[in-house]
Coordinates of C-alpha atoms and ligand atoms in Angstrom, one line a residue:
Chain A
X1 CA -28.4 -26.1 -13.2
X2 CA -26.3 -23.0 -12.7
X3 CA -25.2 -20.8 -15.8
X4 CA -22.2 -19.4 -16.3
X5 CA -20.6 -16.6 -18.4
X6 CA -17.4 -15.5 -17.5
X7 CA -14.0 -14.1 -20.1
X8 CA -12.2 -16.9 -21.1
X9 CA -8.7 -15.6 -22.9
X10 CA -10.3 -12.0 -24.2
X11 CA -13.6 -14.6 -25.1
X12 CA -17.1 -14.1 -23.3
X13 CA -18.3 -18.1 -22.9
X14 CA -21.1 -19.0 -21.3
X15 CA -22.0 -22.6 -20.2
X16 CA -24.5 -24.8 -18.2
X17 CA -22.8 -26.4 -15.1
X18 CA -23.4 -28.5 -12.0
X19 CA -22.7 -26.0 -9.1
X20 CA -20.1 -28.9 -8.5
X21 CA -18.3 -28.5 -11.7
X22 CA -14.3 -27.6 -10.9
X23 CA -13.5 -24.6 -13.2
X24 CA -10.2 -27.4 -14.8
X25 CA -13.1 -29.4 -15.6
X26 CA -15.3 -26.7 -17.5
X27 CA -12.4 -25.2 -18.9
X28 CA -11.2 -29.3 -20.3
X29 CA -14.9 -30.2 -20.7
X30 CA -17.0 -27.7 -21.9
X31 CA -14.9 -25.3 -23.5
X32 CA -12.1 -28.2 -24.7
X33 CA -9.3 -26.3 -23.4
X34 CA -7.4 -28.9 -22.9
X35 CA -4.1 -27.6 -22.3
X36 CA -4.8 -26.6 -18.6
X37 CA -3.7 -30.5 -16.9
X38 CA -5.1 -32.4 -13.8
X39 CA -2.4 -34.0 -11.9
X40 CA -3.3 -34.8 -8.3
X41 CA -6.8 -34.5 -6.3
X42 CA -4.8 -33.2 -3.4
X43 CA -4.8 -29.4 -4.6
X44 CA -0.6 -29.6 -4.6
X45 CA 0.8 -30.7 -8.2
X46 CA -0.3 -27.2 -9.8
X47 CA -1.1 -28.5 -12.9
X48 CA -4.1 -26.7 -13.2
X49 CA -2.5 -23.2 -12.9
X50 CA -4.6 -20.5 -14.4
X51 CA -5.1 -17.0 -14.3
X52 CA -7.8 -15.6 -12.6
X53 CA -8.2 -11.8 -12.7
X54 CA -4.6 -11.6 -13.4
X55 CA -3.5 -13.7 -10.3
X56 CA -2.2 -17.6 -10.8
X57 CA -4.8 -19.8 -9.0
X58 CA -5.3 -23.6 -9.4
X59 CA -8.1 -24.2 -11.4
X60 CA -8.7 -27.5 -9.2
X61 CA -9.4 -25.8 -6.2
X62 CA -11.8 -23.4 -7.2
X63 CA -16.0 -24.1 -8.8
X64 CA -16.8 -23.3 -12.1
X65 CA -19.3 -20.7 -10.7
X66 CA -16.8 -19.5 -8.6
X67 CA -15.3 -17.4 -11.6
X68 CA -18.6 -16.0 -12.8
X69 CA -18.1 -12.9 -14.5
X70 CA -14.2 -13.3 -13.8
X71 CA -11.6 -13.2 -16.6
X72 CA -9.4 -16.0 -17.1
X73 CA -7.0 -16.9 -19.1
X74 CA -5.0 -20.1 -19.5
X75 CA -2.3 -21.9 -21.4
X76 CA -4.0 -21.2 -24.6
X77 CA -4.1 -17.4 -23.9
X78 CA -0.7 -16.7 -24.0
X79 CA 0.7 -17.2 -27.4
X80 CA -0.1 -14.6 -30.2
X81 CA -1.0 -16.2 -33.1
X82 CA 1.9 -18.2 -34.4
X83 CA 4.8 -16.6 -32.0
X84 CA 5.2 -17.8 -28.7
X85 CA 4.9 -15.8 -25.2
X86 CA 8.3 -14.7 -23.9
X87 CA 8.0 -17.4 -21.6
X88 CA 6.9 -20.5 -23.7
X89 CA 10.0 -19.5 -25.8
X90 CA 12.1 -19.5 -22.9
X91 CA 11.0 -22.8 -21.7
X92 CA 12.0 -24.0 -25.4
X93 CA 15.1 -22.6 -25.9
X94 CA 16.1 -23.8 -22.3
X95 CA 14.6 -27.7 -22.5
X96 CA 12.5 -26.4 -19.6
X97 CA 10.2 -29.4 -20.3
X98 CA 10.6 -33.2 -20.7
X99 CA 7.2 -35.0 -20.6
X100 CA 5.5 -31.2 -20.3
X101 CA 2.4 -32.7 -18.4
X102 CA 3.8 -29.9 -15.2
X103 CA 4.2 -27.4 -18.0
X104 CA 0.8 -25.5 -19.0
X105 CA 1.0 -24.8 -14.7
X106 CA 4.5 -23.7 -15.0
X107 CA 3.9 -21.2 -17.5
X108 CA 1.4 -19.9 -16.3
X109 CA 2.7 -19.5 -12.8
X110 CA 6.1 -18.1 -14.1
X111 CA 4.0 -15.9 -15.6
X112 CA 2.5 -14.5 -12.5
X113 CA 5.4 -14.3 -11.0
X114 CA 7.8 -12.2 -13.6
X115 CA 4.6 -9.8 -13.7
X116 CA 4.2 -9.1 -10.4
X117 CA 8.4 -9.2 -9.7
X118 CA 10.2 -9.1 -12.8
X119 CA 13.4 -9.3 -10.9
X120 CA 13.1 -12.3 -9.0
X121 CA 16.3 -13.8 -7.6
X122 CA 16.7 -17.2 -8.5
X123 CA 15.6 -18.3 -5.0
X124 CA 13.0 -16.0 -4.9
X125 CA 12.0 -18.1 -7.9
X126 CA 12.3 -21.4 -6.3
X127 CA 9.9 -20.7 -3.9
X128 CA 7.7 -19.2 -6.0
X129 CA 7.5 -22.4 -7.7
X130 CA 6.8 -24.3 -4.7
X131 CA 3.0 -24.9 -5.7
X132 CA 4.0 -26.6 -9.3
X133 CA 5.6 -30.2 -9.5
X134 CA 7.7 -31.4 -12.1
X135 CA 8.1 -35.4 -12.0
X136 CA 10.8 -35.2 -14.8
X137 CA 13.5 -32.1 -15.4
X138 CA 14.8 -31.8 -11.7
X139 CA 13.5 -28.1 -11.8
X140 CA 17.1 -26.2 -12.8
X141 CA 16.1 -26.2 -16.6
X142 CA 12.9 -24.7 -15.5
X143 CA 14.4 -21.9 -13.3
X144 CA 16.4 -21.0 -16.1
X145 CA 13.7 -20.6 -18.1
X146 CA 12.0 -18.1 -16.2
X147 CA 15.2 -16.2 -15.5
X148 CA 15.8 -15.9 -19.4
X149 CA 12.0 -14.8 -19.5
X150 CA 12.3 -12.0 -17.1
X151 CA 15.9 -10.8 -18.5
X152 CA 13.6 -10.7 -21.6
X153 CA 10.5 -8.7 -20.6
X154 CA 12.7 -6.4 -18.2
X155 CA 14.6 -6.0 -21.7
Chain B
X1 CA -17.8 -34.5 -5.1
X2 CA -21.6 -34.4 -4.0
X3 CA -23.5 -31.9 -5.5
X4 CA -25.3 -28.9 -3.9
X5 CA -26.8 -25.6 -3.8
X6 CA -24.6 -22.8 -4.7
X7 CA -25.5 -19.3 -3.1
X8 CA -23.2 -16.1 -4.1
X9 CA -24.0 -13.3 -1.2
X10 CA -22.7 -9.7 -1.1
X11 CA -23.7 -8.7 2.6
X12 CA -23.4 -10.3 6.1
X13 CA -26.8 -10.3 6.5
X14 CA -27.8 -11.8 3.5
X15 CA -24.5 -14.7 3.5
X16 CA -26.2 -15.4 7.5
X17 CA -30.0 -15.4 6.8
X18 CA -29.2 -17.9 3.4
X19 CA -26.9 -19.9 5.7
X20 CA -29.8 -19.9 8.6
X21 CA -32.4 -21.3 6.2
X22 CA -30.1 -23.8 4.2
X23 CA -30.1 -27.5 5.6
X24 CA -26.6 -28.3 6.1
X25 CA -25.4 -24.9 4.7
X26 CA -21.5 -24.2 5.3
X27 CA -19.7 -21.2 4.1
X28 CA -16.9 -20.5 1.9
X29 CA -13.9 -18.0 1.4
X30 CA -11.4 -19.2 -0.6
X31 CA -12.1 -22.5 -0.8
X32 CA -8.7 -23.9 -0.5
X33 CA -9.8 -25.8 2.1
X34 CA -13.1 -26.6 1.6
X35 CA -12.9 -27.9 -1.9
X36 CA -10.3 -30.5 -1.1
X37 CA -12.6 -31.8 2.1
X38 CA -15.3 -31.9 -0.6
X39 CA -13.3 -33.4 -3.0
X40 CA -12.3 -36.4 -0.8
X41 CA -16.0 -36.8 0.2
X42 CA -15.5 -36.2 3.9
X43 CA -18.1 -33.3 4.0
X44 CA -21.3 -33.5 2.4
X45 CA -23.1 -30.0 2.8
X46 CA -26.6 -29.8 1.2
X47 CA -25.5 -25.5 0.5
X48 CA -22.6 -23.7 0.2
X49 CA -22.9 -19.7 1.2
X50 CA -20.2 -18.3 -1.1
X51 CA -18.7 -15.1 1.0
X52 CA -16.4 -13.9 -1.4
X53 CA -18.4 -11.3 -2.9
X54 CA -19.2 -9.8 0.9
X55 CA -16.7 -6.8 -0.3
X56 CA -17.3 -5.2 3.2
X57 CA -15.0 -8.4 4.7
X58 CA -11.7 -7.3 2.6
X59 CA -10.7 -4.8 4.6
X60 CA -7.2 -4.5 6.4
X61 CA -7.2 -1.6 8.8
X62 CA -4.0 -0.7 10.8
X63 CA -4.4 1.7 13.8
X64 CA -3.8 0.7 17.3
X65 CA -4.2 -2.8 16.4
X66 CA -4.0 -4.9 13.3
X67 CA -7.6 -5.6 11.7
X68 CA -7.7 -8.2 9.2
X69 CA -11.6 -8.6 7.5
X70 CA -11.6 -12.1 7.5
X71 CA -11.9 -12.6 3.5
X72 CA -8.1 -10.8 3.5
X73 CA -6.2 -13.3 1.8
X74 CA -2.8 -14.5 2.6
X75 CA -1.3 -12.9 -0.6
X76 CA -2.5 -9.3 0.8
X77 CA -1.9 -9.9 4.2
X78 CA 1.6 -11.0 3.3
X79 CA 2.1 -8.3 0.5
X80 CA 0.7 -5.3 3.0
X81 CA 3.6 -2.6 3.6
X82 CA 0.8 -1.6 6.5
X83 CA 0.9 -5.2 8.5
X84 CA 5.0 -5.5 7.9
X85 CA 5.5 -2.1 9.4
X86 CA 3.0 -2.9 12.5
X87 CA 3.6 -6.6 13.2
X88 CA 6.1 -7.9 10.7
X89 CA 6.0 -11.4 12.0
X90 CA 2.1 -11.4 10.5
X91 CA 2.9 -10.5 7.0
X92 CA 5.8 -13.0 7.0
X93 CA 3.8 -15.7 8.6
X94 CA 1.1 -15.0 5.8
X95 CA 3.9 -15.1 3.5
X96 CA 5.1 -18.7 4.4
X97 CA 1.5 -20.4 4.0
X98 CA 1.1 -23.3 1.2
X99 CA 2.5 -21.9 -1.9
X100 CA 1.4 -18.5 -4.2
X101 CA -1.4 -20.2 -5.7
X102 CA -2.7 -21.1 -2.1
X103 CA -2.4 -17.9 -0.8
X104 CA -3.8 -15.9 -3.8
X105 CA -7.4 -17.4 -2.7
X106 CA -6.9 -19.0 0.7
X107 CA -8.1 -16.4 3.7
X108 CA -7.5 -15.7 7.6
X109 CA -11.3 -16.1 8.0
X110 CA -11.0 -19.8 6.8
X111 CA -8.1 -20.7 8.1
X112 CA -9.4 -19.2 11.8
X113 CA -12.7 -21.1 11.3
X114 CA -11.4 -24.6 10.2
X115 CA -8.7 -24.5 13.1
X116 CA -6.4 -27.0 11.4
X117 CA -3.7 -28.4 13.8
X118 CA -1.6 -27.1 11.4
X119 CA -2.1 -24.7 10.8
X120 CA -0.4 -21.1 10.8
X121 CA -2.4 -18.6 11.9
X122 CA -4.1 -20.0 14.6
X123 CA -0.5 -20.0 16.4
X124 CA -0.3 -15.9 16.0
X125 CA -4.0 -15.2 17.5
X126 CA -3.4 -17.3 20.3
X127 CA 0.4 -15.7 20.4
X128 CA -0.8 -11.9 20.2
X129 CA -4.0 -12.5 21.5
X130 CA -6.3 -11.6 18.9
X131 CA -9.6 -11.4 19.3
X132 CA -11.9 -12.4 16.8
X133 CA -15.2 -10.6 15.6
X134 CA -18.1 -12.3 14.5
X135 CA -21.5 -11.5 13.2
X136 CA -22.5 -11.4 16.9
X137 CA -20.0 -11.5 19.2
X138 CA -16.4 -10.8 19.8
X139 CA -14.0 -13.7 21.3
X140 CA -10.6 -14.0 22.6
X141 CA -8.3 -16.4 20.9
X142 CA -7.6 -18.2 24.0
X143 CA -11.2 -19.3 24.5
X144 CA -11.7 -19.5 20.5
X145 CA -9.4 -22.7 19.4
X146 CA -11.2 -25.4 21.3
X147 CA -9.4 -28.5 20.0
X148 CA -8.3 -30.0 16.4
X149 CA -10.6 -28.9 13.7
X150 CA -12.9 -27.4 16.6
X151 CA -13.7 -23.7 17.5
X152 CA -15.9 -21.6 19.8
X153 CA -18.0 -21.1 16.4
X154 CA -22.0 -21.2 16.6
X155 CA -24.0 -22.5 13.8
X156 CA -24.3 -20.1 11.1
X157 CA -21.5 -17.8 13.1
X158 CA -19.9 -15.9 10.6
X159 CA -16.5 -14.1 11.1
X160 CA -16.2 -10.7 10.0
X161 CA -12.5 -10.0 11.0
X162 CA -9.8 -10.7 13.6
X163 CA -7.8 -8.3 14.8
X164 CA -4.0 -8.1 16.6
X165 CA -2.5 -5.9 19.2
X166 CA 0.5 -5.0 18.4
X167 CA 3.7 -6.9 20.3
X168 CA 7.0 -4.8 21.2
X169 CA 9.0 -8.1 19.9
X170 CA 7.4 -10.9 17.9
X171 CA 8.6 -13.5 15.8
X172 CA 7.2 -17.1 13.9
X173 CA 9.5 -20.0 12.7
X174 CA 7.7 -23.0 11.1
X175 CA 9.7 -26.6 10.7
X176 CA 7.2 -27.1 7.5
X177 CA 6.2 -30.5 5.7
X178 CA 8.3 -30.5 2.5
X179 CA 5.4 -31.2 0.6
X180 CA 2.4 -29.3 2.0
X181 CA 3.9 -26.6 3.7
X182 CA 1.7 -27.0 6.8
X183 CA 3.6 -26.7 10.1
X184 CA 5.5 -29.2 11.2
X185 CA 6.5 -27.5 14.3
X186 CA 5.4 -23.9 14.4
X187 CA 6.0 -21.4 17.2
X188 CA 5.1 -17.8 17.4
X189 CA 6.6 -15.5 20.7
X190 CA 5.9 -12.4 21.6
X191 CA 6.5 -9.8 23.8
X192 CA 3.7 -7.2 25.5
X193 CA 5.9 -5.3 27.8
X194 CA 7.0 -7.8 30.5
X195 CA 4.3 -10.2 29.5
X196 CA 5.6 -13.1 27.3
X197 CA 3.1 -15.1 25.1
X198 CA 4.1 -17.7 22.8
X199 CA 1.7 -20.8 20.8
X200 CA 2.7 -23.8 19.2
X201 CA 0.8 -25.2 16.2
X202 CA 1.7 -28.5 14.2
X203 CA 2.7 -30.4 17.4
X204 CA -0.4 -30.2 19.9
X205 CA -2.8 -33.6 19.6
X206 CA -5.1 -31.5 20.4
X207 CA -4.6 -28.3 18.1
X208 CA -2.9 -24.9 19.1
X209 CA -1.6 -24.3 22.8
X210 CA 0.2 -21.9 24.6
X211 CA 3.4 -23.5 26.4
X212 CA 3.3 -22.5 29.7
X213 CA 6.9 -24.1 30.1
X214 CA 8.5 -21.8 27.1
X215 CA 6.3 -19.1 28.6
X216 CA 7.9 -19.3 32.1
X217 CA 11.5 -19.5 30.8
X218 CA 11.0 -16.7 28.7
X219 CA 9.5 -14.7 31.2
X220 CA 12.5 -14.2 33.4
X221 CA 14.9 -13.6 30.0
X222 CA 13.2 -12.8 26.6
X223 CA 16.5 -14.5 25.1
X224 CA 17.2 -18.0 23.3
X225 CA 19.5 -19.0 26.0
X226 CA 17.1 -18.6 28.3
X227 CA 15.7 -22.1 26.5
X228 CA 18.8 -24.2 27.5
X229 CA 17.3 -26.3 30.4
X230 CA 13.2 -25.7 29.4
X231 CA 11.6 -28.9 28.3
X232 CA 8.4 -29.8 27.1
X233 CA 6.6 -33.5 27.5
X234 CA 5.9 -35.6 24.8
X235 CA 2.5 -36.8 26.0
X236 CA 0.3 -34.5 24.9
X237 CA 1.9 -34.0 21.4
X238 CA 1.2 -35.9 18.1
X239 CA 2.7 -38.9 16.6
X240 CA 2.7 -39.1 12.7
X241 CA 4.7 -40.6 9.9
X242 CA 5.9 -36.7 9.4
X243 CA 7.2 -36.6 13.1
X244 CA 7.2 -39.0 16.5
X245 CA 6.2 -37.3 19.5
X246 CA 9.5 -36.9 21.1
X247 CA 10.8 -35.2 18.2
X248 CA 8.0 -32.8 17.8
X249 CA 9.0 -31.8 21.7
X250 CA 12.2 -31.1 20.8
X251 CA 11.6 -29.2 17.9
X252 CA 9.6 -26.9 20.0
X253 CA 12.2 -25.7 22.0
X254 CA 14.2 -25.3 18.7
X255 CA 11.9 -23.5 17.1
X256 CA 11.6 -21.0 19.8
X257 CA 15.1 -20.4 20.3
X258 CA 15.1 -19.2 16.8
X259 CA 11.7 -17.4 17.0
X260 CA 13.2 -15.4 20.2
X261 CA 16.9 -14.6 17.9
X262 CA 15.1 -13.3 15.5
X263 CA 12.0 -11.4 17.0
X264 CA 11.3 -7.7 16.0
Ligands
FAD301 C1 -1.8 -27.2 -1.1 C2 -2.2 -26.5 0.2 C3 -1.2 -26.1 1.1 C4 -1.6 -25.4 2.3 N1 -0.6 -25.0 3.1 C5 -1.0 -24.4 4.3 C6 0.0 -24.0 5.2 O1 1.2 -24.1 5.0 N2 -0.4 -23.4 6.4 C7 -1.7 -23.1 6.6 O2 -2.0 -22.5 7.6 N3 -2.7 -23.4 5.7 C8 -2.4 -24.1 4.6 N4 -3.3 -24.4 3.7 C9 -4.7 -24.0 4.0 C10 -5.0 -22.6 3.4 O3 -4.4 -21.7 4.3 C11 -6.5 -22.3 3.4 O4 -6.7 -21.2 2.6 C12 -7.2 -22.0 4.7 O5 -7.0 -22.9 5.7 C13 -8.7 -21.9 4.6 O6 -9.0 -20.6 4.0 P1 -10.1 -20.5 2.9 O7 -10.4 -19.1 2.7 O8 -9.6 -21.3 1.7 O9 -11.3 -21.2 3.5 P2 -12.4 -22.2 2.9 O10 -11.8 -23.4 2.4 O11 -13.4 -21.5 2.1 O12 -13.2 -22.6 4.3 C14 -12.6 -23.4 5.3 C15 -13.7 -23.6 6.4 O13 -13.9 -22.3 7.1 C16 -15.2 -21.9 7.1 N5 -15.2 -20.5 6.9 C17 -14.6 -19.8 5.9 N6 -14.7 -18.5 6.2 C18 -15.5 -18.3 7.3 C19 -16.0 -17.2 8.0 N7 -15.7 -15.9 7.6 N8 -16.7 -17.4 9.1 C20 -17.0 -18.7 9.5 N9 -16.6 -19.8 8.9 C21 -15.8 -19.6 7.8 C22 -15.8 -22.7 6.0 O14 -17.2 -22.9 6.2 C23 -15.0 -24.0 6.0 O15 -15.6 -24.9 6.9 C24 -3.0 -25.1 2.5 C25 -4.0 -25.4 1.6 C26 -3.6 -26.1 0.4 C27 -4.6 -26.5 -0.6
FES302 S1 -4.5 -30.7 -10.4 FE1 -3.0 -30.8 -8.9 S2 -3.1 -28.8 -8.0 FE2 -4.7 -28.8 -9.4
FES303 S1 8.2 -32.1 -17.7 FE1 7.3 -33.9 -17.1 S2 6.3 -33.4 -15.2 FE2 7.5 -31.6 -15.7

């Protein structure tokens, strides 16, 4: 069986795998990271969002030792210690969650996004979300969110 | 998912010759393609050459012509001030495929290969008449899309990049599915000169095609209007729960009024 070592939020882990292991289910699995979600087998609900090498991928769609030697961080990476990233804040402060089963994805693609354009118009946010479904808040709550976030980090 | 053998390659040579000696070997790129076939058990392979480490295919070169290394993914096709200055119709086409996530690991090589009726950028190498370079050989688009899912591809055939002359006028406009963001309808025109090319993806039962109808009108006026009477026949065109045949036909000439407004 294939090892694996790769960076797993600032962590080296290692890890024995089947070379068809999905990197959600290592992350979940082996390392009990259980925050990154699995919401659809057709690649579309982007629950699974992660970063990989600083870009949002879904960790559904991509093997285990696809990210070998990459550095990734999820959900679980974000907060520091007891305070809360900019944008998990924002999502409280804003009820940008109901259920949050969508949520761990949305962070982490808002995240992405806000780094790579912290000005982002609220339509250019829309369609940036169009990889992350939310069954329950109807999305507005959610675009807020971000919007607060980036006012945030842009200061 | 079946299992299988995993191979991570960093030349051409190397990703072929492990390709040559696997079983049932088939590459990938980004995968966002392959690992949902493989997820839903409708391919089996017994190896899977991993290409993404072949750092020699990520090159995007613009000179006379538009040379994408076929592991450019949409993301830096889309995000290249390079291809929007050229051929701006590429980089927004690139820009309009699946969602962020998609595109961050999803790659022209793959899409090219898998030929997805679909699918986006098969419509602009047929449109600009790309040709497409291989480990061995170079090939126009219009003898490279065969039919749905089907290419001019050998076994073990390994695309190294694709490249795109550049149009005087160009444009794409994709009706999408609301929920995958594959095409719909999708037309891509554009203008050589006098000469008047145009593709259709989404709509063809048997995968990309050039409209010789659209191409015709357009011919004698590169304008929408010149789209008023031009019709194109339901027959050859596919039937779905997403779109009947007759409406995909009409979408066509819809979407290539708009393509022609706003070319560039
Ligand atoms: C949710 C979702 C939405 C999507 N929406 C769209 C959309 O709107 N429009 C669109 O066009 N596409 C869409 N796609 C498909 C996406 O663009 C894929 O990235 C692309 O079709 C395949 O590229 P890949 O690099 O992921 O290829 P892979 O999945 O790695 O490979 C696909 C096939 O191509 C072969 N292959 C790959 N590279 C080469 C090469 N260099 N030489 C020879 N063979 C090769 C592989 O063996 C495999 O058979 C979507 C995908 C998803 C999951
Ligand atoms: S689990 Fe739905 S996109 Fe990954
Ligand atoms: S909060 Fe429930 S799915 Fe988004």
């Amino acid at each position: 069986m294939p090892t694996v070592t790769m960076r797993v939020n600032g962590k080296t882990v290692s890890g024995e795998v089947e070379a068809r292991t999905l990197l959600v289910q290592f992350l979940r699995e082996h390392l009990r990271l259980t925050g990154t979600h699995v919401g659809c087998d057709t690649s579309q609900c982007g629950a699974c969002v992660v970063h990989v090498d600083g870009n949002s991928a879904k960790s559904c769609t991509m093997l285990a030792v696809q990210a070998i030697d990459a550095d990734i961080t999820t959900i679980e990476g974000l907060a520091d210690g007891e305070t809360l990233h900019p944008m998990q804040e924002a999502f409280r402060n804003n009820h940008g969650l109901q259920c949050g089963f969508c949520t761990p994805g949305m962070v982490m693609s808002a995240v992405d996004l806000v780094n790579k354009n912290p000005t982002a118009s609220e339509t250019e946010i829309r369609e940036w979300l169009e990889g992350n479904i939310c069954r329950c808040t109807g999305y507005h709550n959610i675009v807020k969110s971000i919007q607060e976030a980036a006012e945030n980090v842009g200061g | 998912m079946h299992d299988f053998n995993y191979h991570k390659t960093s030349n051409i040579e190397e990703a072929v010759k492990v390709h040559m000696g696997a079983e049932d070997g088939t590459y990938m790129a980004g995968g966002q393609t392959l690992l949902p076939t493989l997820k839903q058990r409708l391919a089996a392979p017994t190896d899977i050459i991993d290409i993404a480490g072949v750092t020699e295919l990520n090159t995007i070169t613009v000179s006379d012509d538009v040379s994408l290394g076929s592991m450019a993914t949409h993301a830096s096709v889309a995000n290249s001030s390079e291809v929007s200055s050229a051929i701006p119709a590429l980089a927004t086409l690139a820009a309009g495929i699946g969602d962020p996530q998609v595109r961050n690991r999803g790659t022209i090589g793959g899409s090219v290969a898998n030929n997805d009726p679909a699918a986006d950028y098969p419509a602009a190498c047929l449109a600009l008449n790309a040709t497409i370079t291989t480990n061995r050989r170079k090939i126009v688009a219009d003898d490279f899309f065969t039919g749905m899912f089907e290419t001019a591809l050998e076994e073990n055939e390994l695309i190294t990049s694709v490249s795109f002359p550049k149009p005087d006028k160009a444009a794409y406009m994709k009706f999408p599915n609301p929920a995958s963001r594959y095409a719909i309808v999708g037309v891509f025109v554009a203008l050589f000169g006098t000469d008047v090319r145009v593709a259709v993806t989404g709509a063809g039962d048997n995968g990309v095609f050039r409209p010789t109808e659209i191409e015709n009108s357009l011919s004698s006026s590169f304008t929408a209007s010149a789209l008023d009477d031009t019709t194109i026949s339901p027959d050859d065109l596919l039937s779905d729960i997403h779109a009947q045949s007759d409406y995909r036909a009409s979408l066509i000439i819809t979407m290539a009024k708009r393509a022609v407004a706003a070319a560039s």
